[in-house]
Amino acid sequence: MSIERTDIHDQGRPAYRAIADALERSIGAGDFAPGERLPPVRDMAKKLGVTVGTVNRAYVLAQSRGLLTGEVGRGTFVLKRPDRQSRIRLAGENSANAADLVVNQPPVVLSDAEAADTAARALATGGAALLGRYPPTSGLPEHRAALAAWVARIGLTAQPDQILLTAGVHSALAVTALACLRPGDTVLIDQLTYPGARDLLGALKFRVEPVATDEHGLMPDSVETAVRVFGARALFTCPTLQNPTAITMPDERRQQIAEVVERNDLLLVEDDIYGHLPQTRPIPFAARLPKHAILVSGMSKCLAPGLRLGYIVAPPERVGAITTALHDLLVAASPLPAALFTWWLNEGFADEILARIRRQIALRREIAGSVLGAAPPEGSLHQWLPLPSSWTAERLVEEAARIGVHLPRSDVFAVGRTPPPKAVRLALGSIADEEHLRMALRRLRGLLDQSPPRAAPVI
Ligand SMILES: Cc1ncc(COP(=O)(O)O)c(C=O)c1O
């Protein structure tokens, strides 16, 4: 299969984009197999009746979307079949020397020896029963108690039986939504948001509607209006180091939002995934709104994403319904990550890992500040970088990919009709060492200091 002229004409957008979109559709539909070589640029250009430059640009754009790999001109190959998430994830996996500013994860701070040693010790007592028995749906009591101690650090007092273990925030959010909302309900969400949450809620057939934000996060009036207009029953937000904007909603704004939530009897689902990273932060909504807020979080950013350990902190009256939904979806999260976490916490090793990650974040913020002249807020793994007027995000992502610096498309963060932002998100944690990060940011800076290359003329 290949792309036909009819796929790219009369689409009201530049030909190179139409070609990249057609490629994305074809690859998504499985028309191109992973690893398949794409036709040479010249052949494709002839077939489609466009210039070689247009096809080159289309291939580069498709590369930046994580669809293709290889060097344009020398052979371009189809990557794994894309889905919504791979569009943002795979972009960093394109080539061995590509600089990945795409995946928002902390640097690896554990050694193999530490991983092996602590895992062995965590399982040394009770490991056989842990593996040999189904765990209780909500998690083992000692693991829930460890999590209660963990959330106390962010100013949230919760009893262990208000805490349920999950396999990361995604399953925590799915379980919460299934337990607390009805099919077709509308969930409000920041107009720029973590795409995984928006897509998950959509996949579960909830309606997702955007709420306007300013430099402090969600705007109370906009929430109020959206509740009226859409009849929304829930609000999902990440108020501490929001993804992608890295905004932390200040106390005063949290109070205003809390009042709107109570007045409208909304369910507020608070994603606190970045909440353990900053040295200081406002207390979570769950501490202000003990009846209306559910906190979902996990260890992916503050300890180890491979742990796939998440949790829900729920008001006591919601725990029964959430437990049922958790059983329906997962039976129970694996107790192995929780056992490792509990051991880490009790032995003080969780603090050591967190301290290492914080040190890395501090170093990387400094690098961003010195190279780009702007740094993310304290404790943030990601930076939201506004662009000079000459650049659009789409153009920058595309040109950066051309020089081996991979960024996620900014439009993936936009909800509904929200226009694509004129900023890009830089995930500063994925590149293994600081010197490579500095080099990648310098290349990006080099681009930003120029105007975008002229697009090929369109007649
Ligand atoms: C706001 C937000 N929530 C959740 C996640 C993913 O969480 P988990 O790895 O626990 O599923 C991310 C990852 O980037 C995120 O930014």
Coordinates of C-alpha atoms and ligand atoms in Angstrom, one line a residue:
M1 CA 0.0 0.0 0.0
S2 CA 1.1 3.6 -0.5
I3 CA -0.4 7.0 -0.5
E4 CA -2.4 8.3 -3.4
R5 CA -2.7 11.8 -4.8
T6 CA -6.3 11.9 -3.7
D7 CA -5.2 11.5 -0.1
I8 CA -3.4 14.8 -0.1
H9 CA -5.2 17.2 -2.3
D10 CA -8.0 19.6 -1.5
Q11 CA -7.4 19.3 2.2
G12 CA -6.9 23.0 2.9
R13 CA -3.5 22.5 4.5
P14 CA 0.1 22.4 3.2
A15 CA 0.9 19.4 1.1
Y16 CA 3.7 18.2 3.4
R17 CA 1.3 18.0 6.3
A18 CA -1.3 16.3 4.3
I19 CA 1.3 13.7 3.3
A20 CA 2.4 13.2 6.9
D21 CA -1.2 12.9 8.0
A22 CA -1.9 10.3 5.3
L23 CA 1.2 8.4 6.4
E24 CA 0.0 8.5 10.0
R25 CA -3.4 7.1 8.9
S26 CA -1.9 4.4 6.8
I27 CA 0.6 3.3 9.4
G28 CA -2.2 3.4 12.0
A29 CA -4.4 1.2 9.8
G30 CA -1.5 -1.3 9.5
D31 CA -1.1 -0.6 5.8
F32 CA 2.7 -0.2 6.3
A33 CA 4.3 -2.9 8.4
P34 CA 6.7 -1.9 11.2
G35 CA 10.2 -2.0 9.7
E36 CA 8.9 -1.5 6.2
R37 CA 11.0 0.9 4.1
L38 CA 9.1 3.8 2.7
P39 CA 9.4 4.6 -1.0
P40 CA 12.4 6.9 -1.8
V41 CA 11.6 10.6 -1.5
R42 CA 12.0 11.1 -5.2
D43 CA 9.6 8.3 -6.2
M44 CA 7.0 9.4 -3.7
A45 CA 7.3 13.0 -5.0
K46 CA 6.8 11.9 -8.5
K47 CA 3.8 9.7 -7.6
L48 CA 2.1 12.4 -5.6
G49 CA 2.9 15.3 -8.0
V50 CA 4.8 17.3 -5.4
T51 CA 8.4 18.5 -5.0
V52 CA 11.1 16.4 -3.4
G53 CA 11.4 19.1 -0.7
T54 CA 7.7 18.6 0.2
V55 CA 8.1 14.9 0.7
N56 CA 11.3 15.4 2.6
R57 CA 9.4 17.8 5.0
A58 CA 6.6 15.3 5.3
Y59 CA 8.9 12.5 6.2
V60 CA 10.6 14.7 8.8
L61 CA 7.3 15.7 10.3
A62 CA 6.2 12.0 10.4
Q63 CA 9.5 11.3 12.1
S64 CA 8.8 13.9 14.7
R65 CA 5.5 12.3 15.3
G66 CA 7.3 9.0 16.1
L67 CA 6.0 7.2 13.0
L68 CA 9.3 6.8 11.1
T69 CA 12.9 6.2 11.8
G70 CA 16.1 6.5 9.8
E71 CA 17.7 9.3 8.0
V72 CA 15.7 11.1 5.4
G73 CA 17.2 10.5 2.0
R74 CA 19.1 7.4 3.1
G75 CA 16.2 5.1 3.8
T76 CA 13.2 5.8 6.0
F77 CA 11.5 3.0 7.9
V78 CA 8.2 2.6 9.6
L79 CA 8.3 2.4 13.4
K80 CA 5.9 0.4 15.5
R81 CA 2.2 0.9 14.7
P82 CA 1.3 4.2 16.3
D83 CA -1.6 5.0 18.6
R84 CA -2.4 8.2 20.4
Q85 CA 0.3 7.6 23.0
S86 CA 3.0 6.4 20.8
R87 CA 2.7 9.7 18.9
I88 CA 4.2 11.4 21.9
R89 CA 6.3 8.5 23.3
L90 CA 8.1 7.1 20.4
A91 CA 9.5 10.3 19.1
G92 CA 12.4 10.0 21.4
E93 CA 13.2 6.4 20.4
N94 CA 14.0 7.3 16.8
S95 CA 17.7 6.9 16.8
A96 CA 20.5 6.2 19.2
N97 CA 21.8 9.8 19.1
A98 CA 18.4 11.5 19.2
A99 CA 18.0 13.8 22.1
D100 CA 14.7 12.8 23.8
L101 CA 12.9 15.8 25.4
V102 CA 9.7 13.9 24.9
V103 CA 9.1 11.4 27.7
N104 CA 8.5 13.0 31.1
Q105 CA 10.3 10.8 33.5
P106 CA 13.1 11.3 36.1
P107 CA 16.6 10.3 35.2
V108 CA 17.7 6.8 36.3
V109 CA 19.2 7.3 39.7
L110 CA 19.4 3.7 41.0
S111 CA 22.3 1.3 40.2
D112 CA 21.6 -2.3 39.1
A113 CA 23.2 -3.5 42.3
E114 CA 20.8 -1.3 44.4
A115 CA 17.8 -2.4 42.4
A116 CA 18.7 -6.1 42.8
D117 CA 19.8 -5.8 46.4
T118 CA 16.7 -3.9 47.7
A119 CA 14.3 -6.1 45.7
A120 CA 15.9 -9.2 47.3
R121 CA 15.7 -7.7 50.7
A122 CA 12.1 -6.5 50.3
L123 CA 11.0 -10.1 49.4
A124 CA 13.2 -11.9 51.8
T125 CA 10.5 -12.1 54.4
G126 CA 7.0 -12.9 53.2
G127 CA 8.0 -13.0 49.5
A128 CA 6.6 -16.5 49.0
A129 CA 3.2 -15.6 50.3
L130 CA 3.2 -12.3 48.3
L131 CA 3.6 -14.3 45.1
G132 CA 1.6 -17.3 46.1
R133 CA -1.6 -15.6 47.2
Y134 CA -4.1 -13.2 45.7
P135 CA -3.7 -9.9 47.5
P136 CA -6.8 -8.1 48.9
T137 CA -8.3 -5.9 46.2
S138 CA -7.2 -2.6 47.8
G139 CA -3.8 -3.8 48.8
L140 CA -2.2 -5.3 51.8
P141 CA -2.6 -3.4 55.1
E142 CA 1.1 -2.8 55.6
H143 CA 1.4 -1.3 52.1
R144 CA -1.6 0.9 52.6
A145 CA -0.1 2.1 55.9
A146 CA 3.2 2.9 54.1
L147 CA 1.2 5.0 51.6
A148 CA -0.6 6.8 54.4
A149 CA 2.8 7.8 55.8
W150 CA 3.9 8.8 52.3
V151 CA 0.9 11.1 51.7
A152 CA 1.2 12.7 55.2
R153 CA 4.4 14.3 53.8
I154 CA 2.3 16.4 51.3
G155 CA 0.0 17.5 54.1
L156 CA -2.7 14.9 53.6
T157 CA -3.9 13.0 56.6
A158 CA -5.6 9.7 55.6
Q159 CA -6.3 6.5 57.3
P160 CA -4.8 3.4 55.6
D161 CA -8.3 2.1 54.7
Q162 CA -8.9 5.2 52.6
I163 CA -6.0 4.2 50.4
L164 CA -6.2 1.8 47.5
L165 CA -3.3 0.5 45.5
T166 CA -3.3 0.7 41.7
A167 CA -1.0 0.1 38.8
G168 CA 0.0 3.8 38.3
V169 CA -2.2 6.9 37.9
H170 CA -3.9 5.6 34.7
S171 CA -5.6 2.7 36.5
A172 CA -6.3 5.0 39.5
L173 CA -8.1 7.4 37.3
A174 CA -9.9 4.7 35.4
V175 CA -11.1 3.1 38.6
T176 CA -12.1 6.4 40.1
A177 CA -14.1 7.4 37.1
L178 CA -15.8 4.1 36.7
A179 CA -16.7 4.0 40.4
C180 CA -17.9 7.6 40.8
L181 CA -19.3 8.7 37.5
R182 CA -22.1 7.5 35.2
P183 CA -21.6 6.6 31.5
G184 CA -21.7 9.8 29.4
D185 CA -21.0 12.2 32.3
T186 CA -19.0 15.2 31.5
V187 CA -15.6 15.7 33.1
L188 CA -14.0 19.2 33.1
I189 CA -10.3 19.3 32.5
D190 CA -7.6 22.0 32.1
Q191 CA -7.6 23.3 28.5
L192 CA -4.0 22.1 28.2
T193 CA -3.7 18.8 30.0
Y194 CA -1.8 15.5 30.3
P195 CA -3.1 13.7 27.1
G196 CA -3.1 10.3 28.8
A197 CA -5.9 11.5 31.2
R198 CA -7.9 13.1 28.5
D199 CA -7.7 10.1 26.2
L200 CA -8.4 7.6 28.9
L201 CA -11.6 9.5 30.0
G202 CA -12.6 9.7 26.3
A203 CA -11.9 6.0 25.9
L204 CA -14.1 5.3 28.8
K205 CA -16.9 7.3 27.0
F206 CA -17.0 10.2 29.3
R207 CA -17.4 13.6 27.7
V208 CA -14.3 15.8 28.3
E209 CA -14.7 19.6 28.2
P210 CA -11.9 22.1 28.6
V211 CA -11.7 24.8 31.2
A212 CA -9.8 28.0 30.7
T213 CA -6.6 28.6 32.8
D214 CA -4.4 31.5 33.6
E215 CA -0.9 31.7 35.2
H216 CA -2.4 30.3 38.4
G217 CA -4.1 27.3 36.8
L218 CA -7.9 26.7 36.4
M219 CA -10.0 29.9 36.6
P220 CA -12.9 29.6 39.1
D221 CA -15.3 31.5 36.9
S222 CA -14.6 29.3 34.0
V223 CA -15.2 26.2 36.0
E224 CA -18.5 27.6 37.3
T225 CA -19.6 28.5 33.7
A226 CA -18.5 25.1 32.3
V227 CA -20.5 23.3 35.1
R228 CA -23.6 25.3 34.0
V229 CA -23.1 24.9 30.3
F230 CA -22.1 21.3 30.2
G231 CA -23.8 20.0 33.3
A232 CA -20.4 18.6 34.4
R233 CA -20.3 16.3 37.4
A234 CA -16.5 16.1 37.8
L235 CA -13.3 18.1 37.5
F236 CA -9.9 16.5 36.8
T237 CA -6.8 18.6 37.4
C238 CA -3.2 18.3 38.2
P239 CA -2.7 21.4 40.5
T240 CA 1.0 20.8 41.4
L241 CA 3.5 21.2 38.6
Q242 CA 0.7 20.7 36.1
N243 CA 1.5 18.8 32.9
P244 CA 2.3 20.5 30.5
T245 CA 2.5 24.0 31.9
A246 CA 4.4 23.2 35.1
I247 CA 2.1 25.7 36.9
T248 CA 1.4 25.1 40.6
M249 CA -1.9 26.4 41.7
P250 CA -1.4 28.7 44.7
D251 CA -3.3 28.4 47.9
E252 CA -5.6 31.2 47.3
R253 CA -6.7 29.9 43.9
R254 CA -7.1 26.4 45.4
Q255 CA -9.5 27.9 48.0
Q256 CA -11.5 29.6 45.2
I257 CA -11.7 26.4 43.2
A258 CA -12.6 24.4 46.3
E259 CA -15.6 26.8 46.9
V260 CA -16.8 26.3 43.3
V261 CA -16.5 22.5 43.8
E262 CA -18.5 22.5 47.0
R263 CA -21.1 24.9 45.7
N264 CA -21.8 22.7 42.7
D265 CA -21.3 19.4 44.4
L266 CA -18.7 18.4 42.0
L267 CA -16.3 15.5 42.3
L268 CA -12.7 16.8 42.1
V269 CA -10.1 14.3 40.9
E270 CA -6.7 15.6 41.8
D271 CA -3.7 14.1 40.1
D272 CA -0.8 14.7 42.4
I273 CA 1.8 12.7 40.4
Y274 CA 4.4 15.5 40.7
G275 CA 3.5 16.5 44.2
H276 CA 6.5 14.9 46.1
L277 CA 9.1 16.6 43.9
P278 CA 9.1 20.2 45.1
Q279 CA 10.6 21.0 48.5
T280 CA 7.4 23.0 49.4
R281 CA 4.0 23.1 47.9
P282 CA 0.4 24.0 48.8
I283 CA -1.6 21.3 50.6
P284 CA -3.6 19.1 48.2
F285 CA -7.3 19.6 47.5
A286 CA -8.0 16.3 49.2
A287 CA -7.0 17.9 52.5
R288 CA -9.4 20.8 51.9
L289 CA -12.3 19.0 50.5
P290 CA -12.4 15.7 52.4
K291 CA -15.8 14.8 50.9
H292 CA -15.5 16.1 47.4
A293 CA -11.9 15.4 46.4
I294 CA -10.1 12.1 45.4
L295 CA -6.4 12.2 45.1
V296 CA -4.7 9.9 42.5
S297 CA -1.0 9.6 42.4
G298 CA 1.9 7.3 42.1
M299 CA 5.7 6.8 42.1
S300 CA 6.4 7.4 38.4
K301 CA 8.0 10.8 38.8
C302 CA 9.3 10.9 42.4
L303 CA 10.8 7.4 42.6
A304 CA 10.6 5.0 39.6
P305 CA 8.2 4.9 36.7
G306 CA 9.0 1.2 36.1
L307 CA 7.5 0.4 39.5
R308 CA 4.0 1.1 38.0
L309 CA 2.8 1.8 41.6
G310 CA -0.1 4.2 42.0
Y311 CA -2.7 4.9 44.6
I312 CA -6.1 6.5 45.3
V313 CA -6.9 8.4 48.4
A314 CA -10.7 8.5 48.7
P315 CA -13.2 9.8 51.2
P316 CA -14.4 6.9 53.4
E317 CA -17.9 6.9 51.9
R318 CA -16.4 6.3 48.4
V319 CA -14.1 3.5 49.3
G320 CA -16.6 0.7 48.8
A321 CA -17.6 1.7 45.2
I322 CA -14.0 2.3 44.3
T323 CA -12.9 -1.1 45.6
T324 CA -15.6 -2.8 43.5
A325 CA -14.4 -0.9 40.4
L326 CA -10.8 -1.8 41.2
H327 CA -11.8 -5.4 41.4
D328 CA -13.6 -5.2 38.1
L329 CA -10.7 -3.7 36.4
L330 CA -7.6 -5.2 38.0
V331 CA -8.7 -7.7 40.6
A332 CA -5.8 -6.1 42.5
A333 CA -2.6 -4.3 41.7
S334 CA 0.5 -6.5 42.0
P335 CA 1.8 -6.4 45.6
L336 CA 5.4 -6.7 44.4
P337 CA 5.9 -3.0 43.6
A338 CA 4.2 -2.0 46.9
A339 CA 6.4 -4.4 48.8
L340 CA 9.5 -2.8 47.3
F341 CA 8.2 0.7 47.9
T342 CA 7.3 -0.2 51.6
W343 CA 10.8 -1.5 52.1
W344 CA 12.4 1.5 50.5
L345 CA 10.2 3.8 52.7
N346 CA 10.8 2.0 56.0
E347 CA 14.6 1.8 55.4
G348 CA 14.9 5.4 54.4
F349 CA 15.9 4.4 50.9
A350 CA 12.8 6.1 49.3
D351 CA 14.2 9.4 50.7
E352 CA 17.6 8.6 49.2
I353 CA 16.1 8.0 45.7
L354 CA 13.9 11.1 46.0
A355 CA 16.9 13.2 47.1
R356 CA 18.9 12.0 44.1
I357 CA 16.0 12.8 41.7
R358 CA 15.7 16.3 43.3
R359 CA 19.4 16.9 42.9
Q360 CA 19.2 15.9 39.2
I361 CA 16.2 18.2 38.7
A362 CA 18.1 21.1 40.3
L363 CA 21.1 20.5 38.0
R364 CA 18.9 20.3 35.0
R365 CA 16.9 23.4 35.9
E366 CA 20.2 25.2 36.1
I367 CA 21.3 24.0 32.7
A368 CA 17.9 25.0 31.2
G369 CA 18.3 28.4 32.8
S370 CA 21.8 29.1 31.5
V371 CA 21.2 27.8 28.0
L372 CA 17.6 28.9 27.3
G373 CA 17.4 31.9 29.7
A374 CA 14.4 30.3 31.3
A375 CA 14.1 27.4 33.7
P376 CA 11.1 25.3 35.0
P377 CA 9.8 25.9 38.5
E378 CA 11.6 24.3 41.5
G379 CA 11.1 20.6 41.5
S380 CA 9.8 20.4 38.0
L381 CA 10.9 17.7 35.6
H382 CA 9.3 19.5 32.7
Q383 CA 9.4 23.0 31.3
W384 CA 6.8 24.9 29.3
L385 CA 8.7 27.1 27.0
P386 CA 6.9 30.0 25.2
L387 CA 8.1 30.6 21.7
P388 CA 9.3 33.7 20.0
S389 CA 6.7 35.2 17.7
S390 CA 8.5 33.9 14.5
W391 CA 8.0 30.3 15.5
T392 CA 4.9 28.1 15.8
A393 CA 5.2 25.0 18.0
E394 CA 4.5 22.8 15.0
R395 CA 7.4 24.3 13.0
L396 CA 9.8 24.1 15.9
V397 CA 9.0 20.5 16.7
E398 CA 9.6 19.7 13.1
E399 CA 12.8 21.6 12.7
A400 CA 14.1 20.3 16.0
A401 CA 13.5 16.7 14.9
R402 CA 15.6 17.5 11.8
I403 CA 18.6 18.2 14.0
G404 CA 17.9 15.2 16.3
V405 CA 16.1 17.0 19.2
H406 CA 12.8 15.4 19.8
L407 CA 9.9 17.3 21.4
P408 CA 6.3 16.3 21.7
R409 CA 3.8 18.0 19.4
S410 CA 2.2 20.8 21.5
D411 CA -1.3 20.2 20.1
V412 CA -1.4 16.8 21.9
F413 CA -2.0 18.7 25.1
A414 CA -4.9 20.7 23.9
V415 CA -8.4 19.7 24.8
G416 CA -11.4 20.0 22.4
R417 CA -11.4 23.2 20.5
T418 CA -8.5 24.7 22.5
P419 CA -6.1 26.2 19.9
P420 CA -2.6 24.7 19.7
P421 CA -0.4 26.5 22.2
K422 CA 2.5 28.7 21.1
A423 CA 4.9 26.9 23.5
V424 CA 6.6 23.6 23.7
R425 CA 7.1 21.1 26.6
L426 CA 10.6 20.0 27.4
A427 CA 10.9 16.9 29.4
L428 CA 14.3 17.4 31.0
G429 CA 14.7 14.0 32.7
S430 CA 14.9 11.5 29.9
I431 CA 18.3 12.3 28.5
A432 CA 20.7 10.2 30.6
D433 CA 23.4 12.7 31.4
E434 CA 23.6 16.4 31.9
E435 CA 26.1 17.1 29.2
H436 CA 23.9 15.6 26.5
L437 CA 21.0 17.6 27.9
R438 CA 23.1 20.8 27.6
M439 CA 24.0 19.9 24.0
A440 CA 20.4 19.2 23.1
L441 CA 19.2 22.5 24.7
R442 CA 22.0 24.4 22.9
R443 CA 20.8 23.0 19.6
L444 CA 17.3 24.1 20.4
R445 CA 18.5 27.5 21.5
G446 CA 20.3 27.8 18.2
L447 CA 17.1 27.2 16.3
L448 CA 15.1 29.6 18.5
D449 CA 17.6 32.3 17.8
Q450 CA 17.0 32.1 14.1
S451 CA 13.8 32.6 12.2
P452 CA 12.2 29.4 10.9
P453 CA 13.4 28.3 7.4
R454 CA 11.2 29.6 4.7
A455 CA 8.6 27.1 3.6
A456 CA 8.6 25.9 0.0
P457 CA 6.4 28.3 -2.1
V458 CA 2.9 27.1 -2.8
I459 CA 1.3 27.9 -6.1
Ligands
LIG1 C1 -0.3 14.5 35.0 C2 0.1 13.1 34.8 N1 -0.6 12.1 35.4 C3 -0.2 10.8 35.2 C4 0.9 10.5 34.5 C5 1.3 9.0 34.4 O1 1.2 8.4 35.6 P1 1.5 6.8 35.8 O2 2.9 6.6 35.3 O3 1.4 6.7 37.3 O4 0.5 6.1 35.1 C6 1.7 11.5 33.9 C7 2.9 11.1 33.2 O5 3.5 11.9 32.5 C8 1.3 12.8 34.1 O6 2.0 13.8 33.6

